[in-house]
């Protein structure tokens, strides 16, 4: 019996939490967990709290039952955290985590230090959905749960392209496909589909991107006024950093958007050499070796300068080793 199954066996109320600004893996793993917990212990009190989840994920079972406003007074018996690398990234719902009788964290972030009572962290796994799959009883995974898990895997692997994709990722994806999920629709509608405005801001971001370090690095920035001009918000900026990463000659890509005056949410991606999780962690963020993020303050110039110092250090060490 897995640690998660063991904790669910006790019965009692369950709260499921993910990270702030939920992405596909966060939404997918949390909804898979939500549906599974309700199926395993029918009649038990199960709640899923997340900040608003993009509407493109509304086909996932349980989407309409996601709570975004805190309503609970009584502590939960069990808190399950998914895809969240540290206590702070639970956002306002961290209060439920603090008060819960028991807690378990299921995650794949290399920067996760194990903040719950029980921690199932596999930094080699493609996604939290992949880690969660290993904690569930295969015979209890139905088509709805399979769609949730598959969605998360698709998003965190960039449709099975990123280096976090392994043979095991594909084996699990294959088993989920065998459940009859509409995988082409999931991929097209949630990963590739962009609104006209999302495409426009992507175009703007690419047009204004700047290469440095002989084209090995690239960055672009979207200011608050740009988002207002195009009528988009931060959820419309997904995928920009990945477009930068695939430009020929680029090793490390930086995308940043302004959240408040002189405050930027930074996303970094690398191809082969730079450990971006190390850099993000240095600046108080986290993530994975090839995909990480943090929040930084100062002018755009300051932020890029501070990051490039670390990138340059790593690249020159790599160059010295060749
Ligand atoms: P993003 O660039 O926001 O798509 O994030 C890339 C990866 O880094 C994701 O796995 C995030 O969960 C993680 N990440 C992003 N920002 C932070 C942060 N401030 N703290 C910890 N992890 C982060
Ligand atoms: Mn995530
Ligand atoms: Mn993830």
Coordinates of C-alpha atoms and ligand atoms in Angstrom, one line a residue:
X1 CA 0.0 0.0 0.0
X2 CA 1.4 3.4 -0.9
X3 CA 1.8 6.2 1.6
X4 CA -1.1 8.1 0.1
X5 CA -3.5 5.1 0.1
X6 CA -2.5 4.5 3.8
X7 CA -3.4 8.0 4.7
X8 CA -6.7 7.9 2.8
X9 CA -7.6 4.6 4.6
X10 CA -8.1 6.5 7.8
X11 CA -11.2 8.2 6.3
X12 CA -12.0 11.7 7.7
X13 CA -12.2 15.0 5.9
X14 CA -9.7 15.9 3.1
X15 CA -8.5 19.1 1.6
X16 CA -6.6 19.2 -1.6
X17 CA -4.3 22.1 -2.5
X18 CA -2.0 23.1 -5.3
X19 CA 0.2 26.1 -6.1
X20 CA -0.7 29.7 -6.8
X21 CA -1.5 30.5 -10.4
X22 CA -2.4 26.9 -11.2
X23 CA -1.1 25.4 -14.4
X24 CA -2.1 22.2 -16.2
X25 CA -0.1 19.9 -14.0
X26 CA -1.4 21.5 -10.9
X27 CA -5.1 21.5 -12.0
X28 CA -4.7 18.0 -13.5
X29 CA -3.1 16.4 -10.4
X30 CA -5.5 18.2 -7.9
X31 CA -8.6 17.2 -9.9
X32 CA -7.3 13.6 -10.3
X33 CA -6.8 13.5 -6.5
X34 CA -10.2 15.0 -5.9
X35 CA -12.0 12.5 -8.0
X36 CA -10.0 9.6 -6.7
X37 CA -10.5 10.6 -3.0
X38 CA -14.3 10.9 -3.5
X39 CA -14.4 7.6 -5.4
X40 CA -12.3 5.8 -2.7
X41 CA -14.3 7.0 0.3
X42 CA -17.8 7.9 -0.9
X43 CA -19.6 10.2 1.4
X44 CA -16.5 11.7 3.0
X45 CA -16.0 15.4 3.0
X46 CA -13.5 16.3 0.3
X47 CA -12.7 19.9 -0.8
X48 CA -10.3 21.2 -3.5
X49 CA -9.1 24.8 -3.1
X50 CA -7.2 26.5 -5.9
X51 CA -6.8 30.0 -7.2
X52 CA -9.0 30.4 -10.4
X53 CA -8.1 27.7 -12.9
X54 CA -8.2 28.7 -16.6
X55 CA -11.5 27.8 -18.3
X56 CA -9.8 25.7 -21.0
X57 CA -9.5 23.0 -18.3
X58 CA -13.3 23.0 -17.6
X59 CA -13.7 19.6 -19.3
X60 CA -12.0 18.0 -16.4
X61 CA -14.4 16.3 -14.0
X62 CA -14.8 18.3 -10.8
X63 CA -13.8 21.6 -12.4
X64 CA -17.0 23.3 -11.3
X65 CA -16.5 22.1 -7.7
X66 CA -13.1 23.9 -7.3
X67 CA -13.3 26.4 -4.4
X68 CA -11.4 29.7 -4.8
X69 CA -12.7 31.5 -1.8
X70 CA -11.9 30.3 1.7
X71 CA -15.0 29.0 3.4
X72 CA -13.9 26.4 5.9
X73 CA -13.7 27.1 9.6
X74 CA -13.0 23.6 10.9
X75 CA -9.6 22.0 10.4
X76 CA -9.4 19.1 7.9
X77 CA -8.2 15.6 9.0
X78 CA -5.9 15.3 6.0
X79 CA -4.3 17.9 3.6
X80 CA -2.9 16.7 0.3
X81 CA -0.6 19.2 -1.5
X82 CA 0.2 18.6 -5.2
X83 CA 2.7 20.2 -7.5
X84 CA 3.6 22.8 -4.9
X85 CA 7.3 23.1 -4.0
X86 CA 7.0 25.0 -0.8
X87 CA 4.6 26.1 1.9
X88 CA 4.5 29.7 0.6
X89 CA 3.3 28.7 -2.9
X90 CA 0.1 27.3 -1.4
X91 CA -0.9 31.0 -1.2
X92 CA -3.8 31.9 1.1
X93 CA -4.9 28.3 1.4
X94 CA -1.7 27.5 3.3
X95 CA -3.8 28.1 6.4
X96 CA -5.7 24.8 5.8
X97 CA -2.3 23.0 5.5
X98 CA -1.1 24.5 8.8
X99 CA -4.3 23.4 10.7
X100 CA -4.8 19.9 9.1
X101 CA -4.3 16.8 11.3
X102 CA -2.1 15.1 8.8
X103 CA -0.4 16.3 5.6
X104 CA 1.2 14.7 2.5
X105 CA 2.9 16.4 -0.4
X106 CA 3.1 14.8 -3.8
X107 CA 5.5 16.7 -6.1
X108 CA 8.4 16.6 -8.6
X109 CA 10.2 19.9 -8.0
X110 CA 13.9 19.5 -7.3
X111 CA 13.7 22.5 -5.0
X112 CA 11.1 20.9 -2.7
X113 CA 12.6 20.2 0.7
X114 CA 9.7 18.2 2.1
X115 CA 7.5 20.6 4.0
X116 CA 4.6 18.2 4.8
X117 CA 4.5 15.3 7.3
X118 CA 4.8 12.8 4.5
X119 CA 6.5 13.7 1.3
X120 CA 6.5 11.8 -2.0
X121 CA 8.9 13.8 -4.2
X122 CA 10.4 12.5 -7.3
X123 CA 12.5 15.1 -9.1
X124 CA 13.1 12.7 -12.0
X125 CA 9.3 12.5 -12.7
X126 CA 7.9 14.6 -15.6
X127 CA 5.0 15.9 -13.6
X128 CA 3.2 15.7 -10.3
X129 CA 0.6 13.7 -12.3
X130 CA 3.3 11.1 -13.0
X131 CA 4.2 10.9 -9.3
X132 CA 0.5 10.8 -8.3
X133 CA -0.1 7.9 -10.7
X134 CA 2.4 5.8 -8.8
X135 CA 0.5 6.5 -5.6
X136 CA -2.9 5.4 -6.9
X137 CA -4.4 1.9 -7.3
X138 CA -4.5 1.3 -11.1
X139 CA -7.8 -0.5 -10.9
X140 CA -9.4 2.7 -9.3
X141 CA -8.3 4.9 -12.2
X142 CA -11.3 5.6 -14.4
X143 CA -11.6 7.6 -17.7
X144 CA -12.2 10.9 -15.8
X145 CA -9.2 10.5 -13.6
X146 CA -7.1 9.4 -16.6
X147 CA -8.0 12.6 -18.4
X148 CA -6.9 14.7 -15.4
X149 CA -3.6 12.8 -15.2
X150 CA -2.9 12.9 -18.9
X151 CA -3.6 16.7 -19.1
X152 CA -1.0 17.4 -16.4
X153 CA 1.6 15.2 -18.1
X154 CA 1.0 16.9 -21.5
X155 CA 1.5 20.3 -20.0
X156 CA 4.6 19.7 -17.9
X157 CA 6.3 17.8 -20.8
X158 CA 5.3 20.3 -23.5
X159 CA 3.5 17.3 -25.2
X160 CA 6.2 14.8 -24.4
X161 CA 9.0 16.9 -25.8
X162 CA 11.0 18.2 -22.8
X163 CA 13.9 16.3 -21.3
X164 CA 11.8 15.5 -18.2
X165 CA 9.9 13.0 -20.4
X166 CA 11.0 9.4 -19.8
X167 CA 10.1 5.9 -20.9
X168 CA 8.0 5.6 -17.8
X169 CA 6.2 8.9 -18.7
X170 CA 5.3 7.3 -22.0
X171 CA 4.2 4.0 -20.5
X172 CA 1.9 5.8 -18.1
X173 CA 0.6 8.0 -20.9
X174 CA -0.1 4.9 -22.9
X175 CA -2.0 3.3 -20.1
X176 CA -4.1 6.5 -19.7
X177 CA -4.8 6.6 -23.5
X178 CA -6.0 3.0 -23.3
X179 CA -8.8 4.2 -21.0
X180 CA -10.4 5.9 -24.0
X181 CA -9.6 9.6 -23.3
X182 CA -9.9 12.1 -26.1
X183 CA -6.1 12.8 -26.2
X184 CA -6.1 14.8 -29.4
X185 CA -8.7 17.2 -28.1
X186 CA -6.8 17.5 -24.8
X187 CA -3.6 18.4 -26.5
X188 CA -5.1 20.8 -29.1
X189 CA -7.6 22.6 -27.0
X190 CA -5.5 23.0 -23.8
X191 CA -1.9 23.1 -25.0
X192 CA -1.8 24.5 -28.6
X193 CA -5.0 26.6 -28.9
X194 CA -4.4 30.3 -28.5
X195 CA -6.9 33.1 -28.6
X196 CA -6.2 35.9 -31.1
X197 CA -5.0 38.2 -28.4
X198 CA -2.7 35.5 -26.9
X199 CA -1.2 35.1 -30.3
X200 CA -0.8 38.9 -30.7
X201 CA 1.0 39.3 -27.4
X202 CA 3.2 36.3 -28.2
X203 CA 4.1 38.0 -31.5
X204 CA 4.9 41.3 -29.7
X205 CA 7.1 39.4 -27.1
X206 CA 9.1 37.7 -29.8
X207 CA 9.5 40.8 -31.9
X208 CA 10.9 42.7 -28.9
X209 CA 13.2 40.0 -27.7
X210 CA 16.9 40.7 -27.3
X211 CA 19.7 38.2 -27.6
X212 CA 22.9 38.5 -25.5
X213 CA 26.0 36.4 -24.7
X214 CA 26.6 35.8 -28.5
X215 CA 23.0 34.6 -28.9
X216 CA 23.2 31.9 -26.3
X217 CA 20.7 33.8 -24.1
X218 CA 17.6 35.7 -25.0
X219 CA 15.1 37.7 -23.0
X220 CA 11.9 39.5 -23.5
X221 CA 9.6 41.4 -21.1
X222 CA 5.9 42.3 -21.0
X223 CA 5.0 45.3 -19.0
X224 CA 1.6 45.9 -17.3
X225 CA 0.8 48.6 -19.9
X226 CA 1.3 46.0 -22.7
X227 CA -1.1 43.6 -21.0
X228 CA -3.6 46.4 -20.7
X229 CA -3.2 47.4 -24.3
X230 CA -3.8 43.8 -25.6
X231 CA -6.4 43.1 -22.9
X232 CA -4.7 40.0 -21.6
X233 CA -3.6 38.8 -18.1
X234 CA -0.7 36.6 -16.9
X235 CA -2.6 33.4 -17.9
X236 CA -2.4 34.5 -21.5
X237 CA 1.4 34.5 -21.5
X238 CA 1.9 30.8 -21.3
X239 CA 4.2 29.4 -24.0
X240 CA 6.2 32.6 -24.7
X241 CA 9.3 31.4 -22.9
X242 CA 9.2 28.1 -24.7
X243 CA 9.1 29.8 -28.0
X244 CA 12.3 31.7 -27.0
X245 CA 14.0 28.5 -25.9
X246 CA 13.6 26.9 -29.3
X247 CA 15.3 29.7 -31.2
X248 CA 18.4 28.5 -32.9
X249 CA 21.6 29.0 -30.9
X250 CA 19.7 29.8 -27.7
X251 CA 20.8 27.9 -24.5
X252 CA 18.9 29.9 -22.0
X253 CA 15.7 31.8 -22.4
X254 CA 14.2 34.4 -20.0
X255 CA 10.7 35.7 -20.0
X256 CA 9.5 38.2 -17.5
X257 CA 6.3 40.1 -16.9
X258 CA 5.5 42.9 -14.6
X259 CA 3.3 42.1 -11.7
X260 CA 3.7 45.5 -9.8
X261 CA 5.9 48.5 -10.5
X262 CA 9.5 47.2 -10.6
X263 CA 8.4 43.7 -9.7
X264 CA 8.7 40.9 -12.3
X265 CA 7.7 37.3 -12.4
X266 CA 10.6 35.6 -14.2
X267 CA 10.4 32.3 -16.1
X268 CA 13.6 30.6 -17.3
X269 CA 14.1 27.7 -19.6
X270 CA 17.4 26.0 -20.8
X271 CA 18.3 23.4 -23.3
X272 CA 21.4 21.4 -22.3
X273 CA 23.8 23.3 -20.1
X274 CA 22.3 25.8 -17.6
X275 CA 20.7 24.6 -14.4
X276 CA 18.0 27.3 -14.1
X277 CA 16.5 25.8 -10.9
X278 CA 19.8 26.7 -9.1
X279 CA 19.5 30.3 -10.4
X280 CA 15.8 30.6 -9.5
X281 CA 16.4 29.2 -6.0
X282 CA 19.2 31.7 -5.5
X283 CA 16.6 34.5 -6.1
X284 CA 14.0 32.9 -3.8
X285 CA 12.1 30.9 -6.4
X286 CA 12.4 27.3 -7.6
X287 CA 11.5 24.7 -10.2
X288 CA 13.3 22.2 -12.3
X289 CA 16.8 21.9 -13.9
X290 CA 15.5 23.0 -17.3
X291 CA 12.4 25.1 -16.3
X292 CA 12.2 27.4 -13.3
X293 CA 10.9 30.7 -12.0
X294 CA 11.2 33.4 -9.4
X295 CA 10.0 36.9 -8.6
X296 CA 12.6 39.7 -8.8
X297 CA 12.6 43.4 -8.2
X298 CA 14.3 46.4 -9.8
X299 CA 14.5 47.7 -13.4
X300 CA 14.4 45.3 -16.3
X301 CA 18.1 46.0 -16.8
X302 CA 18.9 45.1 -13.2
X303 CA 16.9 41.8 -13.4
X304 CA 18.6 40.7 -16.6
X305 CA 22.0 41.7 -15.3
X306 CA 21.6 39.8 -12.1
X307 CA 20.4 36.7 -13.9
X308 CA 23.0 36.8 -16.6
X309 CA 25.8 36.9 -14.1
X310 CA 24.7 33.5 -12.9
X311 CA 24.1 32.1 -16.4
X312 CA 27.5 33.3 -17.5
X313 CA 29.2 31.7 -14.6
X314 CA 27.5 28.3 -15.4
X315 CA 28.2 28.6 -19.1
X316 CA 31.9 29.5 -18.6
X317 CA 32.3 26.5 -16.3
X318 CA 30.7 24.3 -19.0
X319 CA 32.9 25.8 -21.7
X320 CA 36.0 25.1 -19.5
X321 CA 35.0 21.4 -19.2
X322 CA 34.8 20.9 -23.0
Ligands
LIG1 P1 7.1 28.9 -14.9 O1 8.3 29.6 -15.5 O2 6.3 29.9 -14.0 O3 6.3 28.2 -15.9 O4 7.6 27.9 -13.9 C1 8.5 26.9 -14.2 C2 8.7 25.9 -13.1 O5 9.3 26.5 -12.0 C3 7.3 25.4 -12.6 O6 7.5 24.0 -12.3 C4 7.0 26.2 -11.4 O7 6.3 25.4 -10.5 C5 8.4 26.5 -10.9 N1 8.3 27.9 -10.3 C6 8.0 29.0 -11.0 N2 8.1 30.1 -10.1 C7 8.4 29.6 -8.9 C8 8.6 30.2 -7.6 N3 8.5 31.5 -7.4 N4 9.0 29.4 -6.6 C9 9.1 28.1 -6.8 N5 8.9 27.5 -8.0 C10 8.6 28.2 -9.0
LIG2 MN1 2.9 23.5 -11.8
LIG3 MN1 4.4 20.3 -12.3

